[in-house]
Amino acid sequence: MGRAPCCAKVGLHRGAWSNEEDKLLTHYIQTHGDGQWRSLPSKAGLLRCGKSCRLRWMNYLRPGIKRGTFTVEEDDIIIRLHTVHGNRWSFIATELPGRTDNEIKNHWNSHLKRKANYGGVENQLDASHKKSKKKKKINQKLKKVKITEEKPVENLSQLASTQSASLSLSKNNSFDNGVMSGASSCGSTDQGGEADLAVTDLWLADWSPLFEMELGSDQQQVLAFEKCVLDLDLDLELMMSSDDESMKLEKLYTEYLNLLEDGGGEADCN
DNA sequence: AATTACTCCAACCGCACTGCT
DNA sequence: GAGCAGTGCGGTTGGAGTAAT
């Protein structure tokens, strides 16, 4: 016996919400409160799925939602939090009052990802996405859907294989010399531009796979370290401002190991 | 002016988690 | 403990608007 669908799809409205639907939903929730989303649409006189109602309320109709352009400060917060936490949009949203996870996610995908510029990796992903959409359109016309998408980069070793600013870890808790030599070479004067890009890429990369790789599946350790990274934000910035590329990475990783040793998996940053 | 390509964002979808029975 | 409903989350899609050709 499979689970019943959240709502009967037949006869329900889909797509953009009309003003009338917004009014009905807002009025009902203001009168009766939210929750009970499955039964809410029928009670409110809406021909919508409960999930759709919840999404509409949470993301657009709820009081206190901040609309409009993201400020530079907000962009900065998003980039910093994304660096540490990855695509945990709901968490990031808690740090930006009035902004929803959906809005932040869209803003990241349409503006910040490009602004942050992960280098060739993101360009490849964008290209892949566009190529996929084009293929899909074509295939829809042909009434034959067959979409092949390139997998996104999932870890740093993949990232390393696609960029000059490569990074990997060896089993004996040190950065792989061969790879590091490549990163170091980016710091040479005749490749200054590349060096800047390399630092940016490393700093903005999603480090969570690295943490998971070293800490296994112990989520408490991962969270403890993430907290420490946030607490040590200034120190990390200081480290990353170092002139020598290899030193930056060594310092960062050494700090990480120290945290683990000091805290025995429960690193205390205070 | 018409067509094509691209950007952006609202909405949808599927899965995971939690709490209740 | 199993099964289910309710809810939350992140990835993905559809399509309107705009820019480029």
PDB file of C-alpha atoms (C1' of nucleotides) in Angstrom:
ATOM      1  CA  MET A   1       0.000   0.000   0.000  1.00  0.00           C
ATOM      2  CA  GLY A   2       1.657   3.163  -1.163  1.00  0.00           C
ATOM      3  CA  ARG A   3       1.232   6.448   0.515  1.00  0.00           C
ATOM      4  CA  ALA A   4      -1.723   8.477  -0.668  1.00  0.00           C
ATOM      5  CA  PRO A   5      -0.852  11.532  -2.715  1.00  0.00           C
ATOM      6  CA  CYS A   6      -0.887  14.794  -0.807  1.00  0.00           C
ATOM      7  CA  CYS A   7      -3.798  15.979  -2.846  1.00  0.00           C
ATOM      8  CA  ALA A   8      -5.940  14.911  -5.732  1.00  0.00           C
ATOM      9  CA  LYS A   9      -4.420  16.619  -8.728  1.00  0.00           C
ATOM     10  CA  VAL A  10      -7.519  16.463 -10.857  1.00  0.00           C
ATOM     11  CA  GLY A  11      -9.415  19.718 -11.129  1.00  0.00           C
ATOM     12  CA  LEU A  12      -6.944  21.772  -9.126  1.00  0.00           C
ATOM     13  CA  HIS A  13      -5.525  25.067 -10.304  1.00  0.00           C
ATOM     14  CA  ARG A  14      -1.861  25.185 -11.110  1.00  0.00           C
ATOM     15  CA  GLY A  15       0.588  27.847 -12.129  1.00  0.00           C
ATOM     16  CA  ALA A  16       0.594  31.468 -11.102  1.00  0.00           C
ATOM     17  CA  TRP A  17      -1.720  32.593  -8.331  1.00  0.00           C
ATOM     18  CA  SER A  18      -4.434  35.125  -9.094  1.00  0.00           C
ATOM     19  CA  ASN A  19      -5.194  38.099  -6.853  1.00  0.00           C
ATOM     20  CA  GLU A  20      -8.470  36.476  -5.912  1.00  0.00           C
ATOM     21  CA  GLU A  21      -6.728  33.313  -4.753  1.00  0.00           C
ATOM     22  CA  ASP A  22      -4.232  35.359  -2.759  1.00  0.00           C
ATOM     23  CA  LYS A  23      -7.087  37.198  -1.053  1.00  0.00           C
ATOM     24  CA  LEU A  24      -8.904  33.993  -0.202  1.00  0.00           C
ATOM     25  CA  LEU A  25      -5.800  32.395   1.255  1.00  0.00           C
ATOM     26  CA  THR A  26      -4.744  35.483   3.188  1.00  0.00           C
ATOM     27  CA  HIS A  27      -8.209  36.032   4.584  1.00  0.00           C
ATOM     28  CA  TYR A  28      -8.570  32.435   5.685  1.00  0.00           C
ATOM     29  CA  ILE A  29      -5.203  32.312   7.431  1.00  0.00           C
ATOM     30  CA  GLN A  30      -5.729  35.665   9.118  1.00  0.00           C
ATOM     31  CA  THR A  31      -9.030  34.361  10.444  1.00  0.00           C
ATOM     32  CA  HIS A  32      -8.176  30.763  11.282  1.00  0.00           C
ATOM     33  CA  GLY A  33      -4.401  30.667  11.375  1.00  0.00           C
ATOM     34  CA  ASP A  34      -2.133  28.522   9.241  1.00  0.00           C
ATOM     35  CA  GLY A  35      -1.394  24.805   9.517  1.00  0.00           C
ATOM     36  CA  GLN A  36      -3.569  21.868   8.463  1.00  0.00           C
ATOM     37  CA  TRP A  37      -2.506  22.639   4.923  1.00  0.00           C
ATOM     38  CA  ARG A  38      -4.102  19.567   3.444  1.00  0.00           C
ATOM     39  CA  SER A  39      -7.596  20.541   4.484  1.00  0.00           C
ATOM     40  CA  LEU A  40      -7.026  24.282   4.223  1.00  0.00           C
ATOM     41  CA  PRO A  41      -7.753  24.697   0.502  1.00  0.00           C
ATOM     42  CA  SER A  42     -11.261  23.254   0.677  1.00  0.00           C
ATOM     43  CA  LYS A  43     -12.037  25.221   3.834  1.00  0.00           C
ATOM     44  CA  ALA A  44     -10.737  28.416   2.250  1.00  0.00           C
ATOM     45  CA  GLY A  45     -12.568  27.777  -0.995  1.00  0.00           C
ATOM     46  CA  LEU A  46      -9.406  27.300  -3.018  1.00  0.00           C
ATOM     47  CA  LEU A  47      -8.892  24.822  -5.819  1.00  0.00           C
ATOM     48  CA  ARG A  48      -5.262  24.378  -4.900  1.00  0.00           C
ATOM     49  CA  CYS A  49      -3.046  21.693  -3.450  1.00  0.00           C
ATOM     50  CA  GLY A  50      -2.278  22.208   0.230  1.00  0.00           C
ATOM     51  CA  LYS A  51       1.425  22.263  -0.476  1.00  0.00           C
ATOM     52  CA  SER A  52       0.878  24.975  -3.028  1.00  0.00           C
ATOM     53  CA  CYS A  53      -1.060  27.020  -0.480  1.00  0.00           C
ATOM     54  CA  ARG A  54       1.659  26.613   2.107  1.00  0.00           C
ATOM     55  CA  LEU A  55       4.349  27.647  -0.365  1.00  0.00           C
ATOM     56  CA  ARG A  56       2.393  30.686  -1.466  1.00  0.00           C
ATOM     57  CA  TRP A  57       1.828  31.778   2.123  1.00  0.00           C
ATOM     58  CA  MET A  58       5.336  31.087   3.377  1.00  0.00           C
ATOM     59  CA  ASN A  59       7.124  32.686   0.447  1.00  0.00           C
ATOM     60  CA  TYR A  60       4.919  35.591  -0.610  1.00  0.00           C
ATOM     61  CA  LEU A  61       1.832  36.344   1.440  1.00  0.00           C
ATOM     62  CA  ARG A  62       3.161  35.933   4.972  1.00  0.00           C
ATOM     63  CA  PRO A  63       3.622  39.248   6.810  1.00  0.00           C
ATOM     64  CA  GLY A  64       7.186  40.451   7.120  1.00  0.00           C
ATOM     65  CA  ILE A  65       8.405  39.146   3.803  1.00  0.00           C
ATOM     66  CA  LYS A  66      11.020  41.503   2.436  1.00  0.00           C
ATOM     67  CA  ARG A  67      10.773  41.973  -1.296  1.00  0.00           C
ATOM     68  CA  GLY A  68      13.077  43.653  -3.736  1.00  0.00           C
ATOM     69  CA  THR A  69      16.777  43.861  -4.389  1.00  0.00           C
ATOM     70  CA  PHE A  70      19.224  42.172  -2.069  1.00  0.00           C
ATOM     71  CA  THR A  71      21.633  44.539  -0.386  1.00  0.00           C
ATOM     72  CA  VAL A  72      25.393  44.153  -0.568  1.00  0.00           C
ATOM     73  CA  GLU A  73      25.356  43.146   3.097  1.00  0.00           C
ATOM     74  CA  GLU A  74      22.799  40.453   2.424  1.00  0.00           C
ATOM     75  CA  ASP A  75      24.828  39.182  -0.521  1.00  0.00           C
ATOM     76  CA  ASP A  76      27.873  39.009   1.692  1.00  0.00           C
ATOM     77  CA  ILE A  77      26.046  37.059   4.381  1.00  0.00           C
ATOM     78  CA  ILE A  78      24.700  34.606   1.825  1.00  0.00           C
ATOM     79  CA  ILE A  79      28.104  34.020   0.286  1.00  0.00           C
ATOM     80  CA  ARG A  80      29.741  33.512   3.665  1.00  0.00           C
ATOM     81  CA  LEU A  81      27.095  31.137   4.932  1.00  0.00           C
ATOM     82  CA  HIS A  82      27.009  29.245   1.668  1.00  0.00           C
ATOM     83  CA  THR A  83      30.764  28.794   1.892  1.00  0.00           C
ATOM     84  CA  VAL A  84      30.358  26.964   5.177  1.00  0.00           C
ATOM     85  CA  HIS A  85      26.942  25.371   4.939  1.00  0.00           C
ATOM     86  CA  GLY A  86      26.441  24.782   1.240  1.00  0.00           C
ATOM     87  CA  ASN A  87      22.912  24.693  -0.110  1.00  0.00           C
ATOM     88  CA  ARG A  88      21.197  24.759   3.264  1.00  0.00           C
ATOM     89  CA  TRP A  89      18.901  27.549   2.208  1.00  0.00           C
ATOM     90  CA  SER A  90      16.516  27.296   5.113  1.00  0.00           C
ATOM     91  CA  PHE A  91      19.399  27.783   7.539  1.00  0.00           C
ATOM     92  CA  ILE A  92      20.754  30.708   5.558  1.00  0.00           C
ATOM     93  CA  ALA A  93      17.260  32.199   5.514  1.00  0.00           C
ATOM     94  CA  THR A  94      17.200  32.243   9.317  1.00  0.00           C
ATOM     95  CA  GLU A  95      20.122  34.663   9.211  1.00  0.00           C
ATOM     96  CA  LEU A  96      18.318  36.994   6.822  1.00  0.00           C
ATOM     97  CA  PRO A  97      15.033  38.091   8.415  1.00  0.00           C
ATOM     98  CA  GLY A  98      12.328  38.689   5.860  1.00  0.00           C
ATOM     99  CA  ARG A  99      14.015  36.640   3.176  1.00  0.00           C
ATOM    100  CA  THR A 100      12.746  33.188   2.295  1.00  0.00           C
ATOM    101  CA  ASP A 101      14.806  30.150   1.483  1.00  0.00           C
ATOM    102  CA  ASN A 102      13.305  30.046  -1.976  1.00  0.00           C
ATOM    103  CA  GLU A 103      14.188  33.665  -2.652  1.00  0.00           C
ATOM    104  CA  ILE A 104      17.727  33.207  -1.403  1.00  0.00           C
ATOM    105  CA  LYS A 105      18.132  30.069  -3.480  1.00  0.00           C
ATOM    106  CA  ASN A 106      16.938  31.857  -6.607  1.00  0.00           C
ATOM    107  CA  HIS A 107      19.124  34.863  -5.869  1.00  0.00           C
ATOM    108  CA  TRP A 108      22.134  32.613  -5.458  1.00  0.00           C
ATOM    109  CA  ASN A 109      21.488  30.716  -8.658  1.00  0.00           C
ATOM    110  CA  SER A 110      20.792  33.790 -10.756  1.00  0.00           C
ATOM    111  CA  HIS A 111      23.199  36.348  -9.291  1.00  0.00           C
ATOM    112  CA  LEU A 112      25.627  35.283  -6.597  1.00  0.00           C
ATOM    113  CA  LYS A 113      26.845  32.060  -8.127  1.00  0.00           C
ATOM    114  CA  ARG A 114      28.084  33.988 -11.112  1.00  0.00           C
ATOM    115  CA  LYS A 115      29.294  36.872  -8.967  1.00  0.00           C
ATOM    116  CA  ALA A 116      31.228  34.475  -6.771  1.00  0.00           C
ATOM    117  CA  ASN A 117      32.490  32.862  -9.961  1.00  0.00           C
ATOM    118  CA  TYR A 118      33.685  29.404  -9.127  1.00  0.00           C
ATOM    119  CA  GLY A 119      35.696  29.452 -12.307  1.00  0.00           C
ATOM    120  CA  GLY A 120      35.308  26.893 -15.038  1.00  0.00           C
ATOM    121  CA  VAL A 121      33.303  24.572 -12.871  1.00  0.00           C
ATOM    122  CA  GLU A 122      30.268  26.806 -12.644  1.00  0.00           C
ATOM    123  CA  ASN A 123      30.544  27.822 -16.230  1.00  0.00           C
ATOM    124  CA  GLN A 124      30.463  24.188 -17.147  1.00  0.00           C
ATOM    125  CA  LEU A 125      27.419  23.658 -14.962  1.00  0.00           C
ATOM    126  CA  ASP A 126      25.631  26.642 -16.478  1.00  0.00           C
ATOM    127  CA  ALA A 127      26.496  25.413 -19.915  1.00  0.00           C
ATOM    128  CA  SER A 128      25.322  21.965 -18.981  1.00  0.00           C
ATOM    129  CA  HIS A 129      22.054  23.345 -17.634  1.00  0.00           C
ATOM    130  CA  LYS A 130      21.429  25.412 -20.730  1.00  0.00           C
ATOM    131  CA  LYS A 131      22.381  22.567 -22.975  1.00  0.00           C
ATOM    132  CA  SER A 132      19.994  20.361 -21.097  1.00  0.00           C
ATOM    133  CA  LYS A 133      17.135  22.848 -21.438  1.00  0.00           C
ATOM    134  CA  LYS A 134      17.791  23.240 -25.132  1.00  0.00           C
ATOM    135  CA  LYS A 135      17.842  19.520 -25.588  1.00  0.00           C
ATOM    136  CA  LYS A 136      14.624  19.240 -23.687  1.00  0.00           C
ATOM    137  CA  LYS A 137      12.870  21.803 -25.841  1.00  0.00           C
ATOM    138  CA  ILE A 138      14.024  20.065 -28.955  1.00  0.00           C
ATOM    139  CA  ASN A 139      12.991  16.716 -27.663  1.00  0.00           C
ATOM    140  CA  GLN A 140       9.607  18.004 -26.614  1.00  0.00           C
ATOM    141  CA  LYS A 141       9.078  19.157 -30.160  1.00  0.00           C
ATOM    142  CA  LEU A 142      10.043  15.729 -31.362  1.00  0.00           C
ATOM    143  CA  LYS A 143       7.759  14.128 -28.769  1.00  0.00           C
ATOM    144  CA  LYS A 144      10.678  12.088 -27.617  1.00  0.00           C
ATOM    145  CA  VAL A 145      12.355  12.967 -24.350  1.00  0.00           C
ATOM    146  CA  LYS A 146      15.869  11.833 -23.855  1.00  0.00           C
ATOM    147  CA  ILE A 147      17.957  14.176 -21.740  1.00  0.00           C
ATOM    148  CA  THR A 148      21.520  13.468 -20.770  1.00  0.00           C
ATOM    149  CA  GLU A 149      22.948  15.778 -18.166  1.00  0.00           C
ATOM    150  CA  GLU A 150      26.479  16.079 -16.932  1.00  0.00           C
ATOM    151  CA  LYS A 151      26.725  15.408 -13.218  1.00  0.00           C
ATOM    152  CA  PRO A 152      27.496  18.445 -11.074  1.00  0.00           C
ATOM    153  CA  VAL A 153      30.786  18.594  -9.261  1.00  0.00           C
ATOM    154  CA  GLU A 154      30.230  16.779  -6.002  1.00  0.00           C
ATOM    155  CA  ASN A 155      33.531  16.979  -4.225  1.00  0.00           C
ATOM    156  CA  LEU A 156      36.816  18.749  -4.155  1.00  0.00           C
ATOM    157  CA  SER A 157      38.709  16.117  -6.045  1.00  0.00           C
ATOM    158  CA  GLN A 158      36.351  16.640  -8.952  1.00  0.00           C
ATOM    159  CA  LEU A 159      36.744  20.368  -8.507  1.00  0.00           C
ATOM    160  CA  ALA A 160      40.498  19.908  -8.587  1.00  0.00           C
ATOM    161  CA  SER A 161      40.354  17.969 -11.793  1.00  0.00           C
ATOM    162  CA  THR A 162      38.596  20.819 -13.526  1.00  0.00           C
ATOM    163  CA  GLN A 163      40.582  23.807 -12.307  1.00  0.00           C
ATOM    164  CA  SER A 164      44.130  25.004 -12.056  1.00  0.00           C
ATOM    165  CA  ALA A 165      43.435  25.828  -8.440  1.00  0.00           C
ATOM    166  CA  SER A 166      43.277  22.216  -7.418  1.00  0.00           C
ATOM    167  CA  LEU A 167      43.118  20.860  -3.936  1.00  0.00           C
ATOM    168  CA  SER A 168      43.085  17.400  -2.499  1.00  0.00           C
ATOM    169  CA  LEU A 169      43.895  15.588   0.693  1.00  0.00           C
ATOM    170  CA  SER A 170      46.077  12.592   1.183  1.00  0.00           C
ATOM    171  CA  LYS A 171      45.424   9.901   3.740  1.00  0.00           C
ATOM    172  CA  ASN A 172      48.217  11.089   6.052  1.00  0.00           C
ATOM    173  CA  ASN A 173      46.432  14.328   6.880  1.00  0.00           C
ATOM    174  CA  SER A 174      48.398  16.636   4.658  1.00  0.00           C
ATOM    175  CA  PHE A 175      47.754  18.277   1.371  1.00  0.00           C
ATOM    176  CA  ASP A 176      48.913  16.281  -1.572  1.00  0.00           C
ATOM    177  CA  ASN A 177      52.242  17.720  -2.625  1.00  0.00           C
ATOM    178  CA  GLY A 178      51.727  17.231  -6.299  1.00  0.00           C
ATOM    179  CA  VAL A 179      48.452  19.036  -6.277  1.00  0.00           C
ATOM    180  CA  MET A 180      49.708  21.700  -3.932  1.00  0.00           C
ATOM    181  CA  SER A 181      52.595  22.434  -6.206  1.00  0.00           C
ATOM    182  CA  GLY A 182      50.039  23.257  -8.846  1.00  0.00           C
ATOM    183  CA  ALA A 183      48.213  25.573  -6.483  1.00  0.00           C
ATOM    184  CA  SER A 184      51.461  27.163  -5.410  1.00  0.00           C
ATOM    185  CA  SER A 185      52.458  27.851  -8.938  1.00  0.00           C
ATOM    186  CA  CYS A 186      49.336  29.958  -9.229  1.00  0.00           C
ATOM    187  CA  GLY A 187      50.884  32.331  -6.741  1.00  0.00           C
ATOM    188  CA  SER A 188      53.813  33.119  -8.943  1.00  0.00           C
ATOM    189  CA  THR A 189      53.977  36.644 -10.255  1.00  0.00           C
ATOM    190  CA  ASP A 190      53.570  35.735 -13.893  1.00  0.00           C
ATOM    191  CA  GLN A 191      50.209  34.158 -13.094  1.00  0.00           C
ATOM    192  CA  GLY A 192      48.881  36.761 -10.741  1.00  0.00           C
ATOM    193  CA  GLY A 193      45.396  36.770 -12.204  1.00  0.00           C
ATOM    194  CA  GLU A 194      45.128  33.045 -11.912  1.00  0.00           C
ATOM    195  CA  ALA A 195      46.325  33.224  -8.349  1.00  0.00           C
ATOM    196  CA  ASP A 196      43.550  35.602  -7.375  1.00  0.00           C
ATOM    197  CA  LEU A 197      41.047  33.374  -9.042  1.00  0.00           C
ATOM    198  CA  ALA A 198      42.494  30.363  -7.285  1.00  0.00           C
ATOM    199  CA  VAL A 199      42.141  31.912  -3.839  1.00  0.00           C
ATOM    200  CA  THR A 200      38.606  32.990  -4.583  1.00  0.00           C
ATOM    201  CA  ASP A 201      37.687  29.575  -5.846  1.00  0.00           C
ATOM    202  CA  LEU A 202      39.083  27.850  -2.801  1.00  0.00           C
ATOM    203  CA  TRP A 203      37.496  30.274  -0.391  1.00  0.00           C
ATOM    204  CA  LEU A 204      34.104  30.117  -2.012  1.00  0.00           C
ATOM    205  CA  ALA A 205      34.096  26.410  -2.707  1.00  0.00           C
ATOM    206  CA  ASP A 206      31.701  24.156  -0.880  1.00  0.00           C
ATOM    207  CA  TRP A 207      33.926  22.610   1.783  1.00  0.00           C
ATOM    208  CA  SER A 208      31.324  20.325   3.270  1.00  0.00           C
ATOM    209  CA  PRO A 209      32.492  17.294   1.259  1.00  0.00           C
ATOM    210  CA  LEU A 210      35.937  17.811   2.740  1.00  0.00           C
ATOM    211  CA  PHE A 211      34.547  17.835   6.273  1.00  0.00           C
ATOM    212  CA  GLU A 212      32.429  14.804   5.650  1.00  0.00           C
ATOM    213  CA  MET A 213      35.345  12.969   4.095  1.00  0.00           C
ATOM    214  CA  GLU A 214      37.482  13.493   7.161  1.00  0.00           C
ATOM    215  CA  LEU A 215      34.820  13.113   9.817  1.00  0.00           C
ATOM    216  CA  GLY A 216      32.841  10.264   8.376  1.00  0.00           C
ATOM    217  CA  SER A 217      29.149  10.367   9.026  1.00  0.00           C
ATOM    218  CA  ASP A 218      29.353  11.894  12.495  1.00  0.00           C
ATOM    219  CA  GLN A 219      27.076  14.836  11.956  1.00  0.00           C
ATOM    220  CA  GLN A 220      27.732  16.295  15.378  1.00  0.00           C
ATOM    221  CA  GLN A 221      31.396  16.670  14.534  1.00  0.00           C
ATOM    222  CA  VAL A 222      30.576  18.256  11.221  1.00  0.00           C
ATOM    223  CA  LEU A 223      28.232  20.740  12.873  1.00  0.00           C
ATOM    224  CA  ALA A 224      30.757  21.465  15.614  1.00  0.00           C
ATOM    225  CA  PHE A 225      33.384  22.278  13.056  1.00  0.00           C
ATOM    226  CA  GLU A 226      31.028  24.401  11.020  1.00  0.00           C
ATOM    227  CA  LYS A 227      30.259  26.383  14.150  1.00  0.00           C
ATOM    228  CA  CYS A 228      33.954  26.850  14.763  1.00  0.00           C
ATOM    229  CA  VAL A 229      34.513  28.040  11.226  1.00  0.00           C
ATOM    230  CA  LEU A 230      31.855  30.674  11.786  1.00  0.00           C
ATOM    231  CA  ASP A 231      33.303  31.662  15.150  1.00  0.00           C
ATOM    232  CA  LEU A 232      36.795  31.840  13.721  1.00  0.00           C
ATOM    233  CA  ASP A 233      35.723  33.843  10.734  1.00  0.00           C
ATOM    234  CA  LEU A 234      38.253  36.620  11.250  1.00  0.00           C
ATOM    235  CA  ASP A 235      41.124  34.223  11.820  1.00  0.00           C
ATOM    236  CA  LEU A 236      40.297  32.384   8.638  1.00  0.00           C
ATOM    237  CA  GLU A 237      40.203  35.623   6.704  1.00  0.00           C
ATOM    238  CA  LEU A 238      43.578  36.481   8.123  1.00  0.00           C
ATOM    239  CA  MET A 239      44.927  33.123   7.046  1.00  0.00           C
ATOM    240  CA  MET A 240      43.520  33.500   3.583  1.00  0.00           C
ATOM    241  CA  SER A 241      45.182  36.888   3.220  1.00  0.00           C
ATOM    242  CA  SER A 242      48.582  35.227   3.441  1.00  0.00           C
ATOM    243  CA  ASP A 243      50.827  35.716   0.427  1.00  0.00           C
ATOM    244  CA  ASP A 244      51.806  32.120  -0.062  1.00  0.00           C
ATOM    245  CA  GLU A 245      49.170  29.889  -1.586  1.00  0.00           C
ATOM    246  CA  SER A 246      50.373  26.661  -0.020  1.00  0.00           C
ATOM    247  CA  MET A 247      50.658  28.301   3.389  1.00  0.00           C
ATOM    248  CA  LYS A 248      47.038  29.394   3.245  1.00  0.00           C
ATOM    249  CA  LEU A 249      45.835  25.895   2.687  1.00  0.00           C
ATOM    250  CA  GLU A 250      48.218  24.329   5.180  1.00  0.00           C
ATOM    251  CA  LYS A 251      47.194  26.831   7.843  1.00  0.00           C
ATOM    252  CA  LEU A 252      43.547  26.285   7.204  1.00  0.00           C
ATOM    253  CA  TYR A 253      43.881  22.545   7.393  1.00  0.00           C
ATOM    254  CA  THR A 254      46.185  22.672  10.422  1.00  0.00           C
ATOM    255  CA  GLU A 255      43.641  24.835  12.215  1.00  0.00           C
ATOM    256  CA  TYR A 256      40.993  22.321  11.356  1.00  0.00           C
ATOM    257  CA  LEU A 257      43.049  19.441  12.744  1.00  0.00           C
ATOM    258  CA  ASN A 258      43.799  21.425  15.907  1.00  0.00           C
ATOM    259  CA  LEU A 259      40.123  21.963  16.449  1.00  0.00           C
ATOM    260  CA  LEU A 260      39.493  18.262  16.198  1.00  0.00           C
ATOM    261  CA  GLU A 261      42.323  17.383  18.566  1.00  0.00           C
ATOM    262  CA  ASP A 262      41.457  20.056  21.096  1.00  0.00           C
ATOM    263  CA  GLY A 263      37.833  19.157  21.199  1.00  0.00           C
ATOM    264  CA  GLY A 264      38.116  15.426  20.614  1.00  0.00           C
ATOM    265  CA  GLY A 265      35.383  15.735  18.020  1.00  0.00           C
ATOM    266  CA  GLU A 266      33.549  18.318  20.094  1.00  0.00           C
ATOM    267  CA  ALA A 267      35.710  21.303  19.286  1.00  0.00           C
ATOM    268  CA  ASP A 268      35.161  24.231  21.627  1.00  0.00           C
ATOM    269  CA  CYS A 269      35.890  27.563  20.042  1.00  0.00           C
ATOM    270  CA  ASN A 270      35.324  29.687  23.122  1.00  0.00           C
TER     271      ASN A 270
ATOM    272  C1'  DA B   1       9.688  43.381 -37.277  1.00  0.00           C
ATOM    273  C1'  DA B   2      10.492  38.638 -36.456  1.00  0.00           C
ATOM    274  C1'  DT B   3      13.006  35.165 -34.440  1.00  0.00           C
ATOM    275  C1'  DT B   4      16.135  33.208 -31.291  1.00  0.00           C
ATOM    276  C1'  DA B   5      18.730  33.153 -27.044  1.00  0.00           C
ATOM    277  C1'  DC B   6      19.042  34.225 -22.454  1.00  0.00           C
ATOM    278  C1'  DT B   7      17.731  35.627 -17.584  1.00  0.00           C
ATOM    279  C1'  DC B   8      15.094  35.434 -13.708  1.00  0.00           C
ATOM    280  C1'  DC B   9      11.850  33.804 -10.439  1.00  0.00           C
ATOM    281  C1'  DA B  10       7.414  31.671  -9.037  1.00  0.00           C
ATOM    282  C1'  DA B  11       5.848  27.305  -8.624  1.00  0.00           C
ATOM    283  C1'  DC B  12       6.142  22.327  -8.723  1.00  0.00           C
ATOM    284  C1'  DC B  13       7.998  17.829  -7.413  1.00  0.00           C
ATOM    285  C1'  DG B  14       9.856  14.200  -4.736  1.00  0.00           C
ATOM    286  C1'  DC B  15      11.956  12.903  -0.695  1.00  0.00           C
ATOM    287  C1'  DA B  16      12.967  13.103   4.268  1.00  0.00           C
ATOM    288  C1'  DC B  17      11.741  14.031   8.818  1.00  0.00           C
ATOM    289  C1'  DT B  18       8.593  14.271  12.824  1.00  0.00           C
ATOM    290  C1'  DG B  19       4.807  13.214  15.562  1.00  0.00           C
ATOM    291  C1'  DC B  20       0.709  10.739  16.323  1.00  0.00           C
ATOM    292  C1'  DT B  21      -2.047   6.516  16.647  1.00  0.00           C
TER     293       DT B  21
ATOM    294  C1'  DG C   1       7.558  -0.931  15.757  1.00  0.00           C
ATOM    295  C1'  DA C   2       4.644   0.054  11.691  1.00  0.00           C
ATOM    296  C1'  DG C   3       1.922   3.009   9.103  1.00  0.00           C
ATOM    297  C1'  DC C   4       0.212   7.312   8.080  1.00  0.00           C
ATOM    298  C1'  DA C   5      -0.527  12.471   7.874  1.00  0.00           C
ATOM    299  C1'  DG C   6       1.501  16.748   8.039  1.00  0.00           C
ATOM    300  C1'  DT C   7       5.194  19.511   7.119  1.00  0.00           C
ATOM    301  C1'  DG C   8       9.788  21.200   5.582  1.00  0.00           C
ATOM    302  C1'  DC C   9      13.455  21.239   2.386  1.00  0.00           C
ATOM    303  C1'  DG C  10      16.254  21.422  -1.779  1.00  0.00           C
ATOM    304  C1'  DG C  11      16.415  20.515  -6.700  1.00  0.00           C
ATOM    305  C1'  DT C  12      14.225  21.390 -10.894  1.00  0.00           C
ATOM    306  C1'  DT C  13      11.060  23.257 -14.275  1.00  0.00           C
ATOM    307  C1'  DG C  14       7.992  26.484 -16.904  1.00  0.00           C
ATOM    308  C1'  DG C  15       7.247  30.533 -18.780  1.00  0.00           C
ATOM    309  C1'  DA C  16       7.206  35.631 -18.910  1.00  0.00           C
ATOM    310  C1'  DG C  17      10.138  39.297 -19.912  1.00  0.00           C
ATOM    311  C1'  DT C  18      14.243  41.114 -22.111  1.00  0.00           C
ATOM    312  C1'  DA C  19      18.287  41.259 -25.083  1.00  0.00           C
ATOM    313  C1'  DA C  20      20.601  39.982 -29.111  1.00  0.00           C
ATOM    314  C1'  DT C  21      20.673  38.749 -33.865  1.00  0.00           C
TER     315       DT C  21
END
